[in-house]
Short mmCIF file of C-alpha atoms in Angstrom, two decimals:
data_model
loop_
_atom_site.label_atom_id
_atom_site.label_comp_id
_atom_site.label_asym_id
_atom_site.label_seq_id
_atom_site.Cartn_x
_atom_site.Cartn_y
_atom_site.Cartn_z
CA MET A 247 -137.47 -32.63 -123.28
CA ARG A 248 -136.80 -32.43 -127.15
CA ARG A 249 -139.38 -29.95 -127.77
CA ARG A 250 -138.23 -27.86 -130.10
CA ARG A 251 -139.43 -24.02 -129.15
CA PRO A 252 -140.76 -20.97 -131.16
CA SER A 253 -138.26 -19.21 -131.92
CA ALA A 254 -139.62 -15.94 -131.76
CA GLY A 255 -138.30 -12.79 -130.95
CA ARG A 256 -134.89 -13.53 -131.64
CA THR A 257 -132.49 -9.73 -132.52
CA SER A 258 -129.59 -9.53 -133.65
CA ASP A 259 -128.75 -7.79 -130.27
CA GLY A 260 -128.77 -11.37 -129.05
CA PRO A 261 -125.55 -12.58 -127.81
CA VAL A 262 -124.31 -15.98 -129.52
CA GLY A 263 -123.21 -19.29 -127.31
CA VAL A 264 -120.54 -21.29 -127.53
CA PHE A 265 -120.15 -24.71 -125.70
CA ASP A 266 -117.47 -26.92 -124.77
CA SER A 267 -117.18 -30.01 -122.47
CA GLY A 268 -113.91 -27.50 -121.01
CA ILE A 269 -111.88 -25.07 -122.47
CA GLY A 270 -110.84 -26.12 -125.46
CA GLY A 271 -113.93 -24.89 -127.64
CA LEU A 272 -111.88 -21.30 -126.32
CA THR A 273 -110.02 -21.87 -129.69
CA VAL A 274 -112.75 -21.90 -131.49
CA LEU A 275 -114.89 -18.54 -129.41
CA ASP A 276 -111.54 -16.66 -130.67
CA ALA A 277 -111.96 -17.56 -134.25
CA ILE A 278 -115.80 -16.05 -133.96
CA SER A 279 -114.45 -12.96 -132.24
CA ARG A 280 -111.82 -11.87 -134.42
CA ARG A 281 -114.24 -12.89 -137.68
CA MET A 282 -116.89 -10.79 -135.63
CA PRO A 283 -116.15 -8.21 -133.13
CA ALA A 284 -119.85 -7.13 -132.92
CA GLU A 285 -120.54 -9.96 -131.80
CA SER A 286 -121.12 -10.78 -127.96
CA LEU A 287 -120.35 -14.17 -126.97
CA VAL A 288 -121.59 -16.37 -123.88
CA TYR A 289 -119.28 -19.05 -123.54
CA PHE A 290 -119.99 -22.38 -121.92
CA GLY A 291 -117.29 -24.72 -120.10
CA ASP A 292 -119.42 -28.04 -118.76
CA THR A 293 -116.56 -28.33 -116.40
CA ALA A 294 -118.65 -30.78 -114.07
CA HIS A 295 -118.16 -33.08 -116.86
CA VAL A 296 -115.33 -33.36 -118.42
CA PRO A 297 -113.95 -34.83 -120.41
CA TYR A 298 -116.80 -35.86 -122.78
CA GLY A 299 -114.68 -37.64 -124.55
CA THR A 300 -114.68 -40.77 -123.00
CA LYS A 301 -118.30 -41.15 -122.00
CA SER A 302 -121.17 -42.63 -123.36
CA PRO A 303 -123.09 -41.19 -126.57
CA GLU A 304 -126.08 -41.23 -124.37
CA ALA A 305 -124.21 -39.17 -121.55
CA VAL A 306 -123.06 -36.66 -124.10
CA ALA A 307 -126.46 -36.48 -124.86
CA ARG A 308 -127.95 -35.54 -122.02
CA TYR A 309 -124.42 -33.35 -120.83
CA SER A 310 -125.20 -30.93 -123.48
CA SER A 311 -128.80 -30.61 -123.89
CA GLU A 312 -128.78 -29.54 -120.88
CA VAL A 313 -126.23 -26.71 -120.96
CA ALA A 314 -127.50 -26.00 -125.38
CA ARG A 315 -131.29 -25.37 -122.83
CA TYR A 316 -129.41 -23.39 -120.23
CA LEU A 317 -128.04 -20.62 -122.74
CA GLU A 318 -131.78 -20.98 -124.98
CA GLY A 319 -132.31 -19.90 -121.38
CA LEU A 320 -129.96 -17.24 -121.09
CA GLY A 321 -131.51 -15.53 -124.79
CA VAL A 322 -128.89 -16.95 -127.26
CA LYS A 323 -129.69 -16.41 -130.89
CA ALA A 324 -127.87 -19.37 -131.73
CA LEU A 325 -125.63 -22.02 -130.09
CA VAL A 326 -122.35 -23.40 -132.01
CA VAL A 327 -121.38 -26.89 -130.42
CA ALA A 328 -117.30 -26.20 -130.56
CA CYS A 329 -117.06 -29.61 -129.21
CA ASN A 330 -116.69 -31.92 -131.56
CA THR A 331 -116.66 -35.30 -129.38
CA ALA A 332 -120.50 -33.68 -127.98
CA SER A 333 -121.23 -32.85 -131.85
CA ALA A 334 -120.27 -35.82 -133.26
CA VAL A 335 -122.69 -37.45 -131.22
CA ALA A 336 -124.77 -35.42 -130.22
CA LEU A 337 -126.11 -32.52 -132.52
CA PRO A 338 -129.42 -34.04 -133.69
CA THR A 339 -130.21 -33.81 -130.09
CA VAL A 340 -129.48 -30.86 -129.47
CA ARG A 341 -130.92 -29.58 -132.12
CA ARG A 342 -134.26 -31.07 -130.70
CA ALA A 343 -133.84 -30.10 -127.13
CA VAL A 344 -133.97 -26.34 -128.50
CA GLY A 345 -135.64 -23.73 -130.47
CA VAL A 346 -131.82 -21.63 -131.80
CA PRO A 347 -130.28 -22.07 -135.09
CA VAL A 348 -127.70 -24.41 -133.93
CA ILE A 349 -124.00 -25.06 -135.59
CA GLY A 350 -121.88 -28.22 -134.28
CA VAL A 351 -117.93 -28.34 -135.43
CA ILE A 352 -117.82 -31.11 -137.32
CA LEU A 353 -118.89 -29.94 -140.92
CA PRO A 354 -117.12 -26.99 -141.21
CA GLY A 355 -114.09 -28.93 -140.70
CA ALA A 356 -115.21 -31.84 -143.12
CA LYS A 357 -115.64 -29.26 -145.56
CA ALA A 358 -112.43 -27.10 -145.13
CA ALA A 359 -110.70 -30.67 -145.84
CA ALA A 360 -112.66 -31.72 -148.81
CA GLU A 361 -111.77 -28.66 -150.33
CA ALA A 362 -108.02 -28.55 -148.99
CA SER A 363 -107.11 -32.18 -149.72
CA ARG A 364 -105.77 -32.61 -154.13
CA SER A 365 -105.49 -37.06 -153.14
CA GLY A 366 -108.73 -36.79 -151.88
CA ARG A 367 -106.93 -38.97 -148.93
CA ILE A 368 -107.89 -37.45 -145.84
CA GLY A 369 -107.00 -37.65 -141.87
CA ILE A 370 -108.31 -37.26 -139.15
CA ILE A 371 -107.24 -37.68 -135.24
CA GLY A 372 -109.69 -36.49 -132.19
CA THR A 373 -111.47 -38.75 -128.98
CA GLU A 374 -112.46 -42.20 -128.28
CA ALA A 375 -115.60 -41.17 -128.73
CA THR A 376 -115.53 -38.92 -131.66
CA ILE A 377 -113.49 -40.88 -133.87
CA ALA A 378 -115.86 -44.62 -132.81
CA SER A 379 -118.64 -42.03 -134.38
CA GLY A 380 -117.83 -42.06 -137.85
CA ALA A 381 -118.74 -39.02 -137.78
CA TYR A 382 -116.36 -37.44 -139.71
CA THR A 383 -115.97 -40.04 -142.28
CA ARG A 384 -119.69 -39.16 -142.93
CA ALA A 385 -119.60 -35.79 -143.46
CA VAL A 386 -116.29 -35.91 -145.53
CA LYS A 387 -117.96 -38.92 -148.16
CA GLY A 388 -121.26 -36.93 -148.00
CA LEU A 389 -119.17 -33.97 -149.87
CA ARG A 390 -116.50 -35.84 -151.47
CA PRO A 391 -117.72 -39.45 -152.00
CA LYS A 392 -114.63 -40.43 -153.03
CA ALA A 393 -112.27 -39.72 -150.58
CA ARG A 394 -110.39 -42.55 -148.62
CA VAL A 395 -110.81 -41.15 -144.75
CA THR A 396 -108.24 -42.54 -141.97
CA GLY A 397 -108.89 -41.88 -138.21
CA ALA A 398 -107.06 -42.04 -134.78
CA ALA A 399 -108.08 -42.02 -131.39
CA CYS A 400 -104.99 -39.33 -129.57
CA PRO A 401 -107.01 -39.99 -126.00
CA LEU A 402 -103.87 -38.67 -124.51
CA PHE A 403 -103.70 -35.29 -126.43
CA VAL A 404 -106.73 -33.94 -124.72
CA PRO A 405 -104.84 -34.11 -120.55
CA PHE A 406 -101.67 -33.13 -122.82
CA VAL A 407 -103.08 -30.01 -123.05
CA GLU A 408 -104.75 -29.29 -119.83
CA GLU A 409 -101.79 -29.88 -118.16
CA GLY A 410 -100.33 -27.02 -120.48
CA TRP A 411 -97.39 -29.32 -122.20
CA TRP A 412 -97.91 -28.29 -125.45
CA ASP A 413 -94.44 -28.67 -127.06
CA GLY A 414 -90.84 -30.56 -125.66
CA SER A 415 -89.92 -34.08 -125.97
CA VAL A 416 -92.75 -35.63 -123.81
CA ILE A 417 -95.21 -34.76 -126.09
CA GLU A 418 -93.59 -35.11 -129.28
CA ALA A 419 -92.88 -39.05 -128.65
CA VAL A 420 -96.55 -39.28 -127.39
CA ALA A 421 -97.71 -37.44 -131.55
CA ARG A 422 -95.15 -40.60 -132.86
CA ARG A 423 -96.95 -42.87 -131.22
CA TYR A 424 -100.52 -41.75 -132.13
CA LEU A 425 -99.19 -40.73 -136.06
CA GLY A 426 -97.19 -43.19 -136.86
CA THR A 427 -99.88 -45.58 -138.96
CA MET A 428 -101.48 -41.65 -140.08
CA ARG A 429 -97.59 -40.54 -141.82
CA ARG A 430 -97.02 -44.09 -143.27
CA SER A 431 -100.73 -44.11 -144.36
CA GLY A 432 -100.13 -41.67 -147.05
CA VAL A 433 -102.70 -38.51 -145.97
CA ASP A 434 -102.19 -35.46 -147.45
CA THR A 435 -104.86 -33.38 -145.47
CA LEU A 436 -104.88 -33.92 -141.56
CA ILE A 437 -108.35 -32.86 -139.39
CA LEU A 438 -107.37 -31.74 -135.94
CA GLY A 439 -110.98 -32.84 -134.66
CA CYS A 440 -111.11 -32.24 -131.39
CA THR A 441 -111.02 -28.28 -129.89
CA HIS A 442 -107.80 -28.44 -128.30
CA TYR A 443 -105.45 -30.27 -130.47
CA PRO A 444 -104.52 -26.24 -132.74
CA LEU A 445 -102.52 -25.99 -129.20
CA LEU A 446 -100.27 -29.10 -131.02
CA ARG A 447 -99.98 -28.08 -133.88
CA GLY A 448 -96.78 -28.01 -133.85
CA VAL A 449 -96.00 -31.01 -132.93
CA VAL A 450 -98.48 -32.71 -135.08
CA ALA A 451 -97.07 -31.06 -137.90
CA ALA A 452 -93.10 -31.96 -136.96
CA GLU A 453 -94.49 -35.28 -136.89
CA MET A 454 -96.52 -35.16 -140.56
CA GLY A 455 -94.46 -33.46 -142.37
CA LYS A 456 -95.19 -30.80 -143.93
CA ALA A 457 -96.44 -31.76 -147.04
CA VAL A 458 -99.87 -32.66 -144.87
CA THR A 459 -101.72 -29.66 -144.35
CA LEU A 460 -103.36 -29.41 -140.73
CA ILE A 461 -107.32 -29.37 -140.26
CA ASP A 462 -108.34 -26.67 -137.77
CA SER A 463 -112.06 -26.95 -137.38
CA ALA A 464 -112.59 -23.54 -135.72
CA GLU A 465 -111.24 -20.75 -138.02
CA GLN A 466 -114.20 -22.57 -141.01
CA THR A 467 -116.71 -22.71 -137.98
CA ALA A 468 -116.52 -18.76 -137.27
CA ILE A 469 -117.81 -18.71 -141.44
CA GLU A 470 -120.76 -20.65 -141.03
CA LEU A 471 -121.75 -19.10 -138.33
CA TRP A 472 -121.11 -16.16 -139.10
CA ALA A 473 -123.48 -16.48 -143.01
CA LEU A 474 -125.61 -18.30 -140.72
CA LEU A 475 -126.44 -15.49 -139.28
CA ARG A 476 -126.67 -13.29 -142.08
CA ARG A 477 -128.95 -15.60 -143.94
CA LEU A 478 -131.06 -14.89 -141.20
CA GLY A 479 -131.33 -11.00 -140.74
CA LEU A 480 -129.16 -11.87 -137.24
CA GLU A 481 -126.02 -10.61 -138.40
CA ARG A 482 -125.17 -7.75 -135.44
CA THR A 483 -122.60 -5.06 -137.57
CA SER A 484 -121.67 -2.38 -135.12
CA GLY A 485 -120.91 -1.76 -131.78
CA LYS A 486 -117.52 -4.16 -129.82
CA GLY A 487 -118.96 -7.41 -128.60
CA LYS A 488 -118.76 -8.64 -125.05
CA ALA A 489 -117.57 -12.17 -124.05
CA ARG A 490 -119.07 -14.00 -120.62
CA PHE A 491 -117.94 -17.14 -119.47
CA ILE A 492 -119.63 -19.48 -117.21
CA VAL A 493 -118.54 -22.59 -115.97
CA SER A 494 -120.56 -25.90 -114.55
CA ASP A 495 -117.98 -26.08 -111.31
CA GLY A 496 -115.36 -24.51 -109.29
CA PRO A 497 -113.73 -21.47 -111.96
CA GLY A 498 -110.36 -21.75 -110.79
CA ARG A 499 -108.99 -24.49 -112.96
CA PHE A 500 -110.85 -22.51 -116.21
CA ARG A 501 -109.35 -18.68 -115.23
CA MET A 502 -105.73 -21.49 -114.87
CA LEU A 503 -106.02 -22.93 -118.20
CA ALA A 504 -107.99 -20.16 -120.40
CA ARG A 505 -105.38 -17.65 -119.61
CA ARG A 506 -102.91 -20.60 -120.71
CA LEU A 507 -105.00 -21.24 -123.71
CA ILE A 508 -105.08 -17.64 -124.82
CA GLY A 509 -102.98 -15.52 -123.29
CA LYS A 510 -105.72 -13.17 -121.17
CA ASP A 511 -107.66 -13.26 -117.81
CA VAL A 512 -111.56 -14.52 -118.32
CA ASP A 513 -114.33 -13.31 -115.63
CA VAL A 514 -116.08 -16.46 -114.82
CA ARG A 515 -118.68 -17.67 -113.18
CA ARG A 516 -120.55 -20.63 -111.69
CA HIS A 517 -123.81 -22.54 -112.41
CA ARG A 518 -124.20 -25.92 -111.03
CA PHE A 519 -126.72 -28.47 -112.55
CA ASP A 520 -128.71 -30.54 -110.85
CA GLY A 521 -127.00 -33.97 -109.64
CA MET B 59 -129.27 -35.20 -97.28
CA ARG B 60 -127.03 -34.55 -94.58
CA ARG B 61 -128.80 -37.32 -92.19
CA ARG B 62 -127.59 -40.13 -90.08
CA ARG B 63 -129.78 -43.11 -90.58
CA PRO B 64 -130.26 -46.17 -88.42
CA SER B 65 -127.64 -48.26 -88.76
CA ALA B 66 -130.36 -51.10 -86.97
CA GLY B 67 -130.63 -54.56 -89.17
CA ARG B 68 -127.19 -54.57 -90.46
CA THR B 69 -125.75 -58.06 -90.43
CA SER B 70 -123.10 -59.85 -91.95
CA ASP B 71 -124.70 -61.72 -94.56
CA GLY B 72 -124.56 -57.95 -96.43
CA PRO B 73 -121.89 -56.72 -98.89
CA VAL B 74 -119.00 -54.30 -98.19
CA GLY B 75 -119.80 -51.04 -100.55
CA VAL B 76 -116.50 -49.84 -102.52
CA PHE B 77 -116.20 -47.00 -104.68
CA ASP B 78 -113.62 -45.61 -106.55
CA SER B 79 -114.22 -42.28 -109.42
CA GLY B 80 -113.82 -44.76 -112.07
CA ILE B 81 -111.77 -48.11 -112.31
CA GLY B 82 -108.61 -47.58 -109.86
CA GLY B 83 -110.57 -48.40 -106.93
CA LEU B 84 -110.08 -52.26 -108.39
CA THR B 85 -106.36 -52.49 -106.79
CA VAL B 86 -108.38 -52.03 -103.53
CA LEU B 87 -111.40 -54.44 -104.09
CA ASP B 88 -108.73 -56.74 -104.76
CA ALA B 89 -106.23 -56.82 -102.06
CA ILE B 90 -109.99 -56.40 -100.00
CA SER B 91 -110.68 -59.75 -102.02
CA ARG B 92 -107.27 -61.31 -101.13
CA ARG B 93 -107.41 -60.86 -97.35
CA MET B 94 -111.59 -61.56 -96.80
CA PRO B 95 -112.63 -64.07 -99.84
CA ALA B 96 -116.49 -64.83 -97.60
CA GLU B 97 -116.78 -60.93 -97.87
CA SER B 98 -119.05 -60.00 -101.10
CA LEU B 99 -118.53 -56.72 -101.96
CA VAL B 100 -120.14 -54.70 -104.38
CA TYR B 101 -117.99 -51.68 -106.49
CA PHE B 102 -119.43 -48.93 -108.04
CA GLY B 103 -117.54 -46.41 -110.54
CA ASP B 104 -118.59 -43.14 -110.72
CA THR B 105 -117.64 -42.41 -114.59
CA ALA B 106 -120.04 -40.17 -115.65
CA HIS B 107 -118.26 -38.42 -113.38
CA VAL B 108 -114.34 -39.80 -113.54
CA PRO B 109 -111.96 -38.10 -113.27
CA TYR B 110 -112.70 -36.31 -109.60
CA GLY B 111 -109.32 -35.24 -109.58
CA THR B 112 -109.37 -32.39 -111.42
CA LYS B 113 -113.01 -31.25 -110.26
CA SER B 114 -113.67 -28.98 -107.44
CA PRO B 115 -114.65 -30.24 -103.65
CA GLU B 116 -117.72 -29.00 -103.85
CA ALA B 117 -118.92 -31.04 -107.00
CA VAL B 118 -116.62 -34.50 -105.03
CA ALA B 119 -118.48 -33.89 -101.97
CA ARG B 120 -121.66 -34.06 -104.17
CA TYR B 121 -121.07 -36.58 -106.73
CA SER B 122 -119.42 -39.24 -103.36
CA SER B 123 -122.69 -38.70 -101.00
CA GLU B 124 -125.24 -39.43 -104.02
CA VAL B 125 -122.62 -42.89 -104.51
CA ALA B 126 -122.64 -43.69 -101.30
CA ARG B 127 -126.55 -42.87 -100.46
CA TYR B 128 -127.36 -45.24 -103.67
CA LEU B 129 -125.10 -48.07 -102.19
CA GLU B 130 -126.21 -48.21 -98.39
CA GLY B 131 -129.37 -48.36 -100.12
CA LEU B 132 -128.28 -51.68 -102.05
CA GLY B 133 -128.05 -53.06 -98.22
CA VAL B 134 -123.50 -53.10 -97.81
CA LYS B 135 -122.61 -53.00 -93.75
CA ALA B 136 -119.53 -50.72 -94.64
CA LEU B 137 -118.53 -48.59 -97.40
CA VAL B 138 -114.43 -48.25 -98.45
CA VAL B 139 -114.74 -44.72 -100.31
CA ALA B 140 -111.47 -46.09 -102.79
CA CYS B 141 -110.24 -43.35 -103.97
CA ASN B 142 -108.07 -40.62 -102.63
CA THR B 143 -109.00 -37.64 -103.95
CA ALA B 144 -112.86 -37.74 -102.68
CA SER B 145 -111.11 -39.65 -99.22
CA ALA B 146 -109.58 -36.01 -98.93
CA VAL B 147 -112.25 -33.56 -99.37
CA ALA B 148 -115.07 -35.75 -98.93
CA LEU B 149 -114.79 -38.01 -96.07
CA PRO B 150 -116.99 -36.33 -93.49
CA THR B 151 -120.16 -35.56 -95.86
CA VAL B 152 -119.68 -38.59 -97.42
CA ARG B 153 -120.11 -39.94 -92.86
CA ARG B 154 -123.05 -37.37 -92.48
CA ALA B 155 -124.70 -38.77 -95.21
CA VAL B 156 -125.33 -42.71 -94.50
CA GLY B 157 -125.65 -44.91 -91.70
CA VAL B 158 -123.26 -47.60 -91.70
CA PRO B 159 -119.91 -47.06 -90.80
CA VAL B 160 -117.04 -45.53 -93.87
CA ILE B 161 -113.29 -45.72 -94.02
CA GLY B 162 -111.46 -43.90 -96.61
CA VAL B 163 -107.70 -44.03 -98.49
CA ILE B 164 -106.08 -42.09 -96.34
CA LEU B 165 -105.44 -42.58 -92.90
CA PRO B 166 -104.45 -46.80 -93.68
CA GLY B 167 -101.76 -45.39 -96.04
CA ALA B 168 -100.48 -42.67 -93.74
CA LYS B 169 -100.84 -45.37 -90.80
CA ALA B 170 -98.74 -47.53 -93.12
CA ALA B 171 -96.27 -45.06 -94.32
CA ALA B 172 -95.37 -43.44 -91.03
CA GLU B 173 -94.72 -46.50 -89.98
CA ALA B 174 -91.99 -47.76 -92.15
CA SER B 175 -90.31 -44.55 -91.82
CA ARG B 176 -86.80 -44.12 -91.44
CA SER B 177 -85.62 -40.80 -91.68
CA GLY B 178 -89.61 -39.31 -91.26
CA ARG B 179 -88.63 -38.03 -94.79
CA ILE B 180 -92.75 -39.30 -96.49
CA GLY B 181 -93.31 -38.05 -100.18
CA ILE B 182 -97.42 -38.32 -101.29
CA ILE B 183 -97.69 -38.55 -104.55
CA GLY B 184 -101.46 -37.86 -106.24
CA THR B 185 -103.66 -35.75 -108.45
CA GLU B 186 -103.91 -32.00 -107.59
CA ALA B 187 -107.14 -32.19 -105.89
CA THR B 188 -105.92 -34.74 -103.23
CA ILE B 189 -102.29 -32.99 -103.30
CA ALA B 190 -103.98 -29.00 -103.07
CA SER B 191 -105.84 -30.54 -99.88
CA GLY B 192 -103.00 -31.48 -97.78
CA ALA B 193 -104.99 -34.43 -96.28
CA TYR B 194 -101.81 -36.25 -96.88
CA THR B 195 -99.90 -34.43 -94.76
CA ARG B 196 -102.32 -33.28 -92.38
CA ALA B 197 -103.22 -37.36 -91.46
CA VAL B 198 -98.84 -38.18 -91.57
CA LYS B 199 -98.41 -35.62 -89.28
CA GLY B 200 -101.07 -36.39 -86.52
CA LEU B 201 -99.80 -39.91 -86.39
CA ARG B 202 -95.52 -38.86 -86.33
CA PRO B 203 -95.79 -34.92 -85.93
CA LYS B 204 -91.69 -34.67 -86.40
CA ALA B 205 -92.04 -35.87 -89.94
CA ARG B 206 -91.76 -33.89 -93.43
CA VAL B 207 -93.64 -34.42 -95.47
CA THR B 208 -93.34 -33.67 -99.16
CA GLY B 209 -96.45 -33.46 -102.13
CA ALA B 210 -96.41 -33.70 -105.86
CA ALA B 211 -99.39 -33.55 -107.98
CA CYS B 212 -98.65 -35.99 -111.11
CA PRO B 213 -102.71 -34.96 -112.96
CA LEU B 214 -101.33 -37.11 -116.21
CA PHE B 215 -100.14 -40.67 -114.81
CA VAL B 216 -104.27 -41.55 -113.77
CA PRO B 217 -105.27 -40.73 -118.42
CA PHE B 218 -101.46 -42.99 -118.39
CA VAL B 219 -103.10 -46.08 -116.41
CA GLU B 220 -106.75 -45.26 -118.40
CA GLU B 221 -104.55 -45.55 -121.96
CA GLY B 222 -102.94 -48.95 -120.86
CA TRP B 223 -99.55 -47.42 -121.03
CA TRP B 224 -97.92 -48.50 -117.92
CA ASP B 225 -94.92 -48.56 -119.23
CA GLY B 226 -92.20 -48.16 -121.94
CA SER B 227 -90.15 -44.57 -122.57
CA VAL B 228 -93.15 -41.79 -122.68
CA ILE B 229 -93.94 -42.87 -119.46
CA GLU B 230 -91.05 -42.55 -117.94
CA ALA B 231 -90.10 -39.35 -118.88
CA VAL B 232 -93.23 -38.00 -117.56
CA ALA B 233 -92.48 -39.85 -113.71
CA ARG B 234 -88.83 -38.09 -114.35
CA ARG B 235 -90.58 -35.01 -115.00
CA TYR B 236 -92.95 -35.20 -111.85
CA LEU B 237 -90.60 -37.49 -109.81
CA GLY B 238 -87.64 -35.14 -110.17
CA THR B 239 -87.22 -32.71 -107.10
CA MET B 240 -89.00 -35.61 -105.50
CA ARG B 241 -86.29 -37.37 -105.47
CA ARG B 242 -83.61 -34.80 -104.41
CA SER B 243 -85.66 -34.14 -101.44
CA GLY B 244 -84.00 -37.66 -100.32
CA VAL B 245 -87.37 -38.61 -98.89
CA ASP B 246 -87.00 -42.24 -97.59
CA THR B 247 -91.18 -43.22 -98.43
CA LEU B 248 -93.19 -42.81 -100.64
CA ILE B 249 -96.61 -42.79 -100.33
CA LEU B 250 -98.59 -43.88 -103.65
CA GLY B 251 -101.70 -41.69 -102.86
CA CYS B 252 -103.93 -42.60 -105.75
CA THR B 253 -105.58 -45.51 -106.04
CA HIS B 254 -104.20 -45.95 -110.19
CA TYR B 255 -100.75 -45.43 -109.16
CA PRO B 256 -99.95 -49.12 -108.21
CA LEU B 257 -99.98 -50.01 -112.05
CA LEU B 258 -97.15 -47.47 -112.78
CA ARG B 259 -95.00 -48.82 -109.09
CA GLY B 260 -92.33 -50.07 -111.76
CA VAL B 261 -91.99 -47.22 -113.42
CA VAL B 262 -92.41 -45.40 -110.40
CA ALA B 263 -89.81 -47.26 -108.65
CA ALA B 264 -86.83 -46.98 -111.30
CA GLU B 265 -87.11 -43.17 -111.23
CA MET B 266 -87.14 -42.79 -107.79
CA GLY B 267 -84.38 -45.85 -106.42
CA LYS B 268 -84.59 -48.55 -104.32
CA ALA B 269 -83.58 -46.75 -101.27
CA VAL B 270 -87.62 -45.68 -101.29
CA THR B 271 -90.30 -47.41 -100.01
CA LEU B 272 -93.36 -47.15 -101.92
CA ILE B 273 -96.20 -47.56 -99.74
CA ASP B 274 -100.12 -48.56 -101.94
CA SER B 275 -102.96 -48.02 -99.50
CA ALA B 276 -104.72 -50.52 -100.53
CA GLU B 277 -103.25 -53.19 -98.69
CA GLN B 278 -103.23 -51.19 -95.60
CA THR B 279 -107.14 -49.94 -96.68
CA ALA B 280 -107.72 -54.01 -96.48
CA ILE B 281 -106.59 -54.47 -93.21
CA GLU B 282 -108.71 -51.37 -91.37
CA LEU B 283 -111.49 -52.92 -93.10
CA TRP B 284 -110.94 -56.28 -91.52
CA ALA B 285 -110.24 -54.45 -88.14
CA LEU B 286 -113.22 -52.87 -88.43
CA LEU B 287 -115.87 -55.22 -89.83
CA ARG B 288 -114.04 -57.72 -86.72
CA ARG B 289 -115.32 -54.64 -84.52
CA LEU B 290 -118.23 -54.29 -85.18
CA GLY B 291 -119.40 -57.94 -85.58
CA LEU B 292 -120.34 -57.20 -88.58
CA GLU B 293 -117.03 -60.11 -90.39
CA ARG B 294 -118.49 -63.17 -92.62
CA THR B 295 -116.07 -66.13 -92.00
CA SER B 296 -117.56 -68.46 -94.32
CA GLY B 297 -118.06 -69.23 -97.84
CA LYS B 298 -116.85 -67.28 -100.51
CA GLY B 299 -117.86 -63.81 -101.40
CA LYS B 300 -118.57 -62.67 -104.78
CA ALA B 301 -119.02 -59.60 -106.63
CA ARG B 302 -120.63 -56.91 -108.14
CA PHE B 303 -119.99 -54.09 -110.41
CA ILE B 304 -121.87 -50.35 -111.07
CA VAL B 305 -121.43 -48.02 -113.04
CA SER B 306 -122.40 -44.83 -113.53
CA ASP B 307 -122.37 -44.32 -117.90
CA GLY B 308 -122.00 -46.62 -120.20
CA PRO B 309 -120.23 -50.13 -119.48
CA GLY B 310 -118.14 -50.82 -122.23
CA ARG B 311 -115.30 -48.72 -120.94
CA PHE B 312 -114.83 -49.83 -117.96
CA ARG B 313 -114.96 -53.74 -119.15
CA MET B 314 -112.15 -52.84 -120.73
CA LEU B 315 -109.61 -51.60 -118.22
CA ALA B 316 -111.18 -53.60 -115.56
CA ARG B 317 -109.71 -56.81 -117.95
CA ARG B 318 -106.59 -54.50 -118.44
CA LEU B 319 -106.36 -53.90 -114.18
CA ILE B 320 -107.35 -57.16 -112.76
CA GLY B 321 -106.86 -59.08 -115.72
CA LYS B 322 -110.44 -60.62 -115.92
CA ASP B 323 -113.96 -59.99 -117.81
CA VAL B 324 -116.04 -58.81 -114.61
CA ASP B 325 -119.92 -58.02 -115.24
CA VAL B 326 -121.06 -54.92 -115.29
CA ARG B 327 -124.27 -53.39 -114.68
CA ARG B 328 -125.42 -49.41 -115.02
CA HIS B 329 -127.21 -47.23 -112.70
CA ARG B 330 -127.30 -43.56 -113.89
CA PHE B 331 -127.93 -41.40 -112.01
CA ASP B 332 -130.45 -37.77 -112.65
CA GLY B 333 -128.52 -35.10 -114.04
#
């Protein structure tokens, strides 16, 4: 189950796998396809197990490894864990489970924040599991040891995004409650540590004020992927890439949310895991 | 998988199984143990798959059957599906999967509402899956054919309950948005069609007004269970019953939420399904 398989035979022709518990990773997929339009992408949303943010680290590691092995079986040349919770608690397990290079979204986000912050006072918002893991704090301090890091879990943000309530007085009131302490802490940079949160950027920005820089991992993750593929000689430079979408539960809901999120209709099929 | 097993050997000594996707079914467990203090109970929260309300009917049927078979294996004499979503979309499948008597929460709630309503204009609030199934509408009309039934999905109510935000201005604003049309529709009775919703009774009552009767399936389900056990000679009439709690993901979160919900510490252990 945790064997590392040989990665021989991978060529630049294969697609890149992008994986999230649900739809949030589409913000990462979107950044990748804008930066590397020639790459083909396979997106997997583990909608049978969404949300990951309130599950145990063991459960998240098990679900993530299963998805990673499935995507490896489809011939992906690299895998992006486009879910902060899975990146925070399951990246080593996923790397042991497959033989293709794997990148997560924590380190790219931490790197962008460490570079952007003037004062070294950096905030992170994410799911309960992501904040409890301390993964962002470790990553930021690894890059900038004197940084002072403040975290806050915002469990209702994901349900609000999935409900499509991205602005208006209700989500503003929720943001005010979650972000009050963070605002008063004096951070100058805030990491949107969940792939759903870029959809709430306007609300978060209004609450935190103009002086605070918001960091969205998606763009930085696309840059890291690009560097990785170049380094391994796996970059695809010509043609027009395609994207495929696979989910582990019924595709109807994903299709509807994807339309809300990226503003276009996507073709989604279902792959059911046993159990 | 769908065989009906013999129910021989069941006696009044066995426990009653009570099952929900997470913690919501504790409101039903509480009603049962108040009405039948001599019965022992085994509660199962399928926290590895929570929430059910946004999953497909096929996934809910699969998860529910797995839990039902597990509880049958523990020797339960009857099974209460204390989850509206599972009751709405998976009750026939669960009944085929096990050989013990199974009751859901839809019919008891519908019965209480059909009896309580003066005008026959009845409202139902629940998860997306419960409302989309039409199960409550069918159940109410089966009992009172001339009833006029109005349904509304309230997807954010479950996350708010799980977050512990049971009152205050934010949940009031959410309730106002979900219940505006329902209030104007002129129902005189409203079914709280999700086991989490009794925790929001105060907020819903304030929004709907005093003239509207709120129906909570928990009490009526306990009455149905009591009648069933008496009819089958499986009622336990002496002694003091005990309750056990089992979840399919880490017990920490369940323990914390159970404390919020029923105000006491419960002893929880974990049973992991494969996959």
